[in-house]
């Protein structure tokens, strides 16, 4: 499913395991990287009234180009300032 976004054209993909078990970040990333080598993606976390709560399905937007302003790695554009808000989470 191709669609325009504020970051340019993107492909909407849903990833899940055949047994529908949860996937950790690394496992999800490895599937993504195998299917879309060298591409950037963003996982969707919509507001509550827009959630597609499908058991252990992960919704990604895969971009044709590096999404401007989202590069957080050591190769981010010079002069970029990233003020990430650290969040430590402990389940109750």
Coordinates of C-alpha atoms in Angstrom, one line a residue:
X1 CA 0.0 0.0 0.0
X2 CA 1.8 3.2 -1.2
X3 CA 0.8 6.5 0.2
X4 CA 2.0 10.1 0.4
X5 CA 3.2 11.3 3.8
X6 CA 4.7 14.5 5.2
X7 CA 8.0 12.8 4.8
X8 CA 7.5 11.8 1.1
X9 CA 6.2 8.6 -0.4
X10 CA 6.0 5.6 1.9
X11 CA 4.9 1.9 1.7
X12 CA 2.6 0.8 4.5
X13 CA 3.5 -2.7 5.8
X14 CA 2.2 -4.9 8.6
X15 CA 4.6 -7.5 10.0
X16 CA 3.7 -10.4 12.3
X17 CA 4.9 -13.9 13.1
X18 CA 3.1 -16.9 11.7
X19 CA 2.4 -18.1 15.2
X20 CA 1.2 -14.5 16.2
X21 CA 3.7 -14.4 19.1
X22 CA 5.1 -11.0 20.1
X23 CA 8.3 -9.8 18.5
X24 CA 11.0 -7.9 20.2
X25 CA 12.6 -4.9 18.6
X26 CA 15.6 -6.8 17.2
X27 CA 13.5 -9.5 15.7
X28 CA 11.2 -7.0 14.1
X29 CA 14.1 -4.9 12.8
X30 CA 15.8 -8.1 11.3
X31 CA 12.6 -8.9 9.4
X32 CA 12.3 -5.3 8.2
X33 CA 16.0 -5.1 7.2
X34 CA 15.7 -8.3 5.2
X35 CA 12.7 -7.2 3.3
X36 CA 13.7 -3.5 2.9
X37 CA 17.6 -3.4 3.0
X38 CA 19.0 0.1 3.4
X39 CA 15.5 1.7 3.9
X40 CA 14.1 3.7 6.7
X41 CA 10.8 3.0 8.5
X42 CA 8.8 4.4 11.3
X43 CA 6.5 2.3 13.5
X44 CA 3.0 3.8 14.0
X45 CA 1.7 4.7 17.5
X46 CA -1.6 6.5 16.8
X47 CA -3.9 8.1 19.4
X48 CA -6.3 5.8 21.3
X49 CA -9.2 6.4 19.0
X50 CA -7.2 5.4 15.9
X51 CA -5.6 2.2 17.2
X52 CA -5.7 -1.0 15.1
X53 CA -5.2 -3.4 18.0
X54 CA -4.5 -6.5 16.0
X55 CA -2.7 -9.0 18.2
X56 CA 1.1 -8.7 17.7
X57 CA 1.0 -7.0 14.3
X58 CA 3.4 -4.2 13.8
X59 CA 2.5 -1.3 11.5
X60 CA 5.4 0.4 9.7
X61 CA 5.8 3.2 7.1
X62 CA 8.8 2.4 4.9
X63 CA 10.2 5.5 3.2
X64 CA 11.9 5.8 -0.2
X65 CA 14.3 8.4 1.2
X66 CA 15.7 9.3 4.7
X67 CA 12.8 11.1 6.4
X68 CA 14.0 14.6 7.0
X69 CA 14.7 15.3 10.6
X70 CA 14.3 11.7 11.8
X71 CA 18.0 10.6 11.5
X72 CA 19.2 9.9 15.1
X73 CA 22.4 8.1 14.3
X74 CA 26.0 9.2 14.2
X75 CA 25.6 10.1 10.5
X76 CA 22.8 12.7 11.2
X77 CA 23.2 15.9 9.3
X78 CA 25.7 18.4 10.8
X79 CA 24.2 21.0 13.0
X80 CA 21.2 18.8 13.9
X81 CA 20.2 19.1 17.5
X82 CA 18.3 16.1 18.9
X83 CA 16.8 16.7 22.3
X84 CA 15.4 13.2 23.0
X85 CA 13.2 13.0 26.1
X86 CA 14.4 9.9 28.0
X87 CA 11.6 7.8 29.4
X88 CA 12.3 5.1 32.0
X89 CA 9.4 2.7 32.3
X90 CA 8.6 0.2 35.0
X91 CA 5.5 -2.0 34.6
X92 CA 3.2 -1.8 37.6

